[in-house]
Short mmCIF file of C-alpha atoms in Angstrom, two decimals:
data_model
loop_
_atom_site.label_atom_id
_atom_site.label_comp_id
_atom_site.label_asym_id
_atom_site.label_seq_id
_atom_site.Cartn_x
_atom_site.Cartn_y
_atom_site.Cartn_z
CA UNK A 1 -3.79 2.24 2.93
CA UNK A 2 -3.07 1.71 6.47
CA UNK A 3 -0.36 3.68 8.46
CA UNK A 4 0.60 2.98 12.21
CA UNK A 5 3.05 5.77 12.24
CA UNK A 6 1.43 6.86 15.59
CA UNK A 7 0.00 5.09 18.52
CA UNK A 8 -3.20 4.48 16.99
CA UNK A 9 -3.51 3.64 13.51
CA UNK A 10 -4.72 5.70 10.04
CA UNK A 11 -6.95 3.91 7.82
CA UNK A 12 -7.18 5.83 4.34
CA UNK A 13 -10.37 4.80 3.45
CA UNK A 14 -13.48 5.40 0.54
CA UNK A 15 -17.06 4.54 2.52
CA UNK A 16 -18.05 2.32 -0.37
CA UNK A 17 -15.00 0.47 -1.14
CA UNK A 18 -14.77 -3.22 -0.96
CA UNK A 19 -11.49 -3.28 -0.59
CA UNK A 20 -11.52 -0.78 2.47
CA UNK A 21 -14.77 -2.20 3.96
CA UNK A 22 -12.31 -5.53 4.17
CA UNK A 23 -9.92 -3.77 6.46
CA UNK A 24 -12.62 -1.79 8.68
CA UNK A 25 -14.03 -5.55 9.41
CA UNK A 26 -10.76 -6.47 9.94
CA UNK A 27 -9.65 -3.86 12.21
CA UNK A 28 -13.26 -4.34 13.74
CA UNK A 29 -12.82 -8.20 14.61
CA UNK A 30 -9.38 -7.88 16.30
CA UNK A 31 -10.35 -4.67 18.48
CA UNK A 32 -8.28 -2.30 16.79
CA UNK A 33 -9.07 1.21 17.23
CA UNK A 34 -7.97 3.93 14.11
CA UNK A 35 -8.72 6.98 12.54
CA UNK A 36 -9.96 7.12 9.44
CA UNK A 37 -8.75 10.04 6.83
CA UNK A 38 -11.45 9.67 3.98
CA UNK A 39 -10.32 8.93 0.05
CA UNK A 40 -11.81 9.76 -2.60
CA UNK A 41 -11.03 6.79 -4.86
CA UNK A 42 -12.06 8.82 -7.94
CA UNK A 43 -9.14 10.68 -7.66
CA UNK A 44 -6.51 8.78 -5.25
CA UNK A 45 -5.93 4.57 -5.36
CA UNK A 46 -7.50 1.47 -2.86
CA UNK A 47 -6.40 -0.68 -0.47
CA UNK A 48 -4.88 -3.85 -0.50
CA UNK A 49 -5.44 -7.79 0.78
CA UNK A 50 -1.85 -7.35 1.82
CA UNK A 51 -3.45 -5.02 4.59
CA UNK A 52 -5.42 -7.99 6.07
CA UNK A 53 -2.19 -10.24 6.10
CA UNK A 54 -0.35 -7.79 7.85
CA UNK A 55 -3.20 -7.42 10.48
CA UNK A 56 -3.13 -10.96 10.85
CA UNK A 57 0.65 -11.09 11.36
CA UNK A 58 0.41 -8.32 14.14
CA UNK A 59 -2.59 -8.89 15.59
CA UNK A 60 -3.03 -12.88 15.53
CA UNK A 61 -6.24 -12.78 17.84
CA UNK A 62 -8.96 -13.17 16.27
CA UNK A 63 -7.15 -15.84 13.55
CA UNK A 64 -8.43 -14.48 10.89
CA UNK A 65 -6.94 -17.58 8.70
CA UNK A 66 -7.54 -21.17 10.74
CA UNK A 67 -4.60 -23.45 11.91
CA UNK A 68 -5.75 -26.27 10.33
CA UNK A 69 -3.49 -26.07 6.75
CA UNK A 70 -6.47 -27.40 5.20
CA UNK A 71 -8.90 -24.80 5.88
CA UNK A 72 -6.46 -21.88 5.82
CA UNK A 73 -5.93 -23.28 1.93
CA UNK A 74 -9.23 -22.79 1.24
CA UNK A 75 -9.58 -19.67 2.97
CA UNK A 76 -6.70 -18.13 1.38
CA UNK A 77 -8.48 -19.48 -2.38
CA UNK A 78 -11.75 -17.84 -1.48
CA UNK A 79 -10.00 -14.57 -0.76
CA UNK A 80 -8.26 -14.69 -4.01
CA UNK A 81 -11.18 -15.83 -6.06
CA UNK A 82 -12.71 -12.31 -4.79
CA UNK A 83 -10.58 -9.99 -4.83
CA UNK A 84 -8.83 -11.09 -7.88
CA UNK A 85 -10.96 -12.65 -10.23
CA UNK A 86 -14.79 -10.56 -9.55
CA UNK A 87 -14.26 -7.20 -7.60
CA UNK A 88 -11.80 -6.02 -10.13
CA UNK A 89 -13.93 -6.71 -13.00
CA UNK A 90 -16.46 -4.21 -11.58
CA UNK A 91 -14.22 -1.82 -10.75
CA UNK A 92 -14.36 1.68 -11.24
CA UNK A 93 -11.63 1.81 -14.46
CA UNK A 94 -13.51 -0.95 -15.73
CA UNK A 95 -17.03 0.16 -15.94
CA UNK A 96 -15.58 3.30 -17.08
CA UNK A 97 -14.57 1.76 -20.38
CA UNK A 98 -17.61 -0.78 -20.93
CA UNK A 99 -19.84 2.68 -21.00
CA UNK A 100 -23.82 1.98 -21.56
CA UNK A 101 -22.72 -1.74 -21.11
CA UNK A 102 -21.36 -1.08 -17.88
CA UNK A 103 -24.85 -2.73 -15.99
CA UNK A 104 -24.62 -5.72 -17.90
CA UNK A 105 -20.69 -6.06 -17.68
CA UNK A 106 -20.61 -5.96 -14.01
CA UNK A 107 -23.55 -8.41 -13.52
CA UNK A 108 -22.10 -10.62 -16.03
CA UNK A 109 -18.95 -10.25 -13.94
CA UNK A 110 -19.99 -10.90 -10.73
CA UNK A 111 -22.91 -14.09 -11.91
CA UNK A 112 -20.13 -15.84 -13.42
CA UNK A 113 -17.55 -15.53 -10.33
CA UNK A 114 -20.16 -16.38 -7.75
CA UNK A 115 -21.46 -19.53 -10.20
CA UNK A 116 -17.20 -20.77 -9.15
CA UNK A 117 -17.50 -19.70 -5.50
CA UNK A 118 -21.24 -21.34 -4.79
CA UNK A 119 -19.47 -24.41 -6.12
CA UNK A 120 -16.78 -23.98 -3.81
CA UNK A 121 -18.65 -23.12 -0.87
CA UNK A 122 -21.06 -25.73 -0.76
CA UNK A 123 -18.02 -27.98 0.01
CA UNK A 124 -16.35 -25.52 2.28
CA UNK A 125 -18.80 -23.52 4.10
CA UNK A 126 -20.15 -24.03 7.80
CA UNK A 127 -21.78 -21.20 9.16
CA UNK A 128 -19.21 -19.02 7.48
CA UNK A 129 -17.30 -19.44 4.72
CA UNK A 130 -14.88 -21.98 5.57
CA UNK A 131 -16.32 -24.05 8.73
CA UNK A 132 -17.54 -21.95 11.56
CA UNK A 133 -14.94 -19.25 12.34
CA UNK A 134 -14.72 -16.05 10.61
CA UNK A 135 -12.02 -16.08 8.58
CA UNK A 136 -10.42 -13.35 5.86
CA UNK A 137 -12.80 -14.97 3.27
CA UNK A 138 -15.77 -14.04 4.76
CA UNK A 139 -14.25 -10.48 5.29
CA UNK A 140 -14.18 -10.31 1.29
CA UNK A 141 -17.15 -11.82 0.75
CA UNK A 142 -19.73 -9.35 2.57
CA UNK A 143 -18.73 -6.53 0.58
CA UNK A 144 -18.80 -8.27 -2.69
CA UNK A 145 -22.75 -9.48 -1.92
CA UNK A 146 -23.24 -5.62 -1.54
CA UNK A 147 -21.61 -5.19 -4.59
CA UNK A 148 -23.73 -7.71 -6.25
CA UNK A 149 -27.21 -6.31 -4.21
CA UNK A 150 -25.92 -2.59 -5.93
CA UNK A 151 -25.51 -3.91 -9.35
CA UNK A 152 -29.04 -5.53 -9.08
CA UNK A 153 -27.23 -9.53 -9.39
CA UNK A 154 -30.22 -11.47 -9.27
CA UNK A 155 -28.87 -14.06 -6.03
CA UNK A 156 -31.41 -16.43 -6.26
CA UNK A 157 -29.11 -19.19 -8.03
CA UNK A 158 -26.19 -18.62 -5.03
CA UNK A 159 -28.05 -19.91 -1.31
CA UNK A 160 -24.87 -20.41 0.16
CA UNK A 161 -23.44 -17.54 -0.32
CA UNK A 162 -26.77 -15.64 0.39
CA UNK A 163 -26.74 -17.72 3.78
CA UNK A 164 -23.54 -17.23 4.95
CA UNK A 165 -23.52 -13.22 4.31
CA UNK A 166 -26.65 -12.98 5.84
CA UNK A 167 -25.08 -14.48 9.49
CA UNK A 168 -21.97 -12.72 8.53
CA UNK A 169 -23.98 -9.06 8.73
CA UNK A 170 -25.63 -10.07 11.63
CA UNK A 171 -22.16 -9.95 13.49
CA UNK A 172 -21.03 -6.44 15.29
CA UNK A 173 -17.50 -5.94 12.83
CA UNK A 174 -19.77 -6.43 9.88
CA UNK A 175 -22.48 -3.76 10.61
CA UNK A 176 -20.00 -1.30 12.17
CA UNK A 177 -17.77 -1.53 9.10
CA UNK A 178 -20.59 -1.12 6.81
CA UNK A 179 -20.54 1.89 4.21
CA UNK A 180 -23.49 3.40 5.17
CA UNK A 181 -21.84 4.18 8.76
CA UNK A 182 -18.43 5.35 7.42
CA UNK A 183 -17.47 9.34 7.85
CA UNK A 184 -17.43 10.00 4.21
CA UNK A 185 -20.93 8.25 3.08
CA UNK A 186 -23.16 10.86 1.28
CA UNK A 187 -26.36 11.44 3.40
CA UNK A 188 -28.28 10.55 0.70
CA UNK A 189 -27.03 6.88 1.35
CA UNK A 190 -26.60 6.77 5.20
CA UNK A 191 -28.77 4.23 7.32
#
């Protein structure tokens, strides 16, 4: 959740969240400094896309979706293809209830929605996901690789999306954002 109830705003945020990471790239590409109260998503909720579209509505520079209708379609599908039909499915509640399976559930999860979006990227992508600006698709894509990379996906079958996150962390917002750099990242996993 973000809050701009003061002068500078509060990102409630979990260090290994995809949905938070999202926001913190965000907040990173338009220049926005905020504080960040840690959550512990165990025991308190996420964030939300809607965050992003209110960022962009607020803070239109960076563009964050392209002018071109076209494009910002296809943005706006890659977003939702992520966030609403593979990070869910490897979500927390989820994995919970697939138990010993939960390995295989995720993986099987996250192959079959990156089979879609390799399809759709290879008729999309630029540099990026959709051309060569960064756009709110590429902001949920990073986090979902590193989803992917932690549920040992084997990405050899998706280049384009291997490419594209690959220039994507080589950009400041994506490595500043990253979990391992967040206040409330176990040592243990700190870079």
């Amino acid at each position: 959740m973000l809050t701009m109830a003061s002068e500078k705003p509060i990102l409630y945020s979990y260090f290994r969240s995809s949905c938070s990471w999202r926001v913190r790239i965000a907040l990173a590409l338009k220049g926005i400094a905020y504080d960040v109260v840690p959550v512990n998503l165990l025991k308190d909720g996420g964030q939300q896309l809607a965050i992003i579209h209110y960022l962009e509505d607020t803070c239109p520079n960076p563009r964050l979706l392209p002018q071109d209708l076209k494009k910002r379609a296809q943005v706006r599908m890659i977003a939702d293809h992520i966030v609403s039909g593979i990070q869910p499915l490897q979500n927390l509640s989820v994995l919970k209830q697939m138990g010993e399976k939960k390995m295989e559930w995720a993986q099987n999860c996250i192959a079959s929605g990156f089979q879609a979006l390799e399809q759709t990227l290879e008729h999309t992508a630029g540099r990026y996901c959709v051309g060569d600006e960064v756009s709110m698709a590429d902001l949920c894509l990073v986090p979902q690789v590193f989803n992917a990379e932690r549920f040992k996906v084997d990405m050899g079958p998706y280049p384009t999306i291997t490419r594209i996150n690959k220039a994507l962390l080589e950009l400041e917002a994506f490595k500043v954002s990253h979990p391992s750099l967040q206040p409330d990242t176990p040592a243990e996993l700190r870079a």
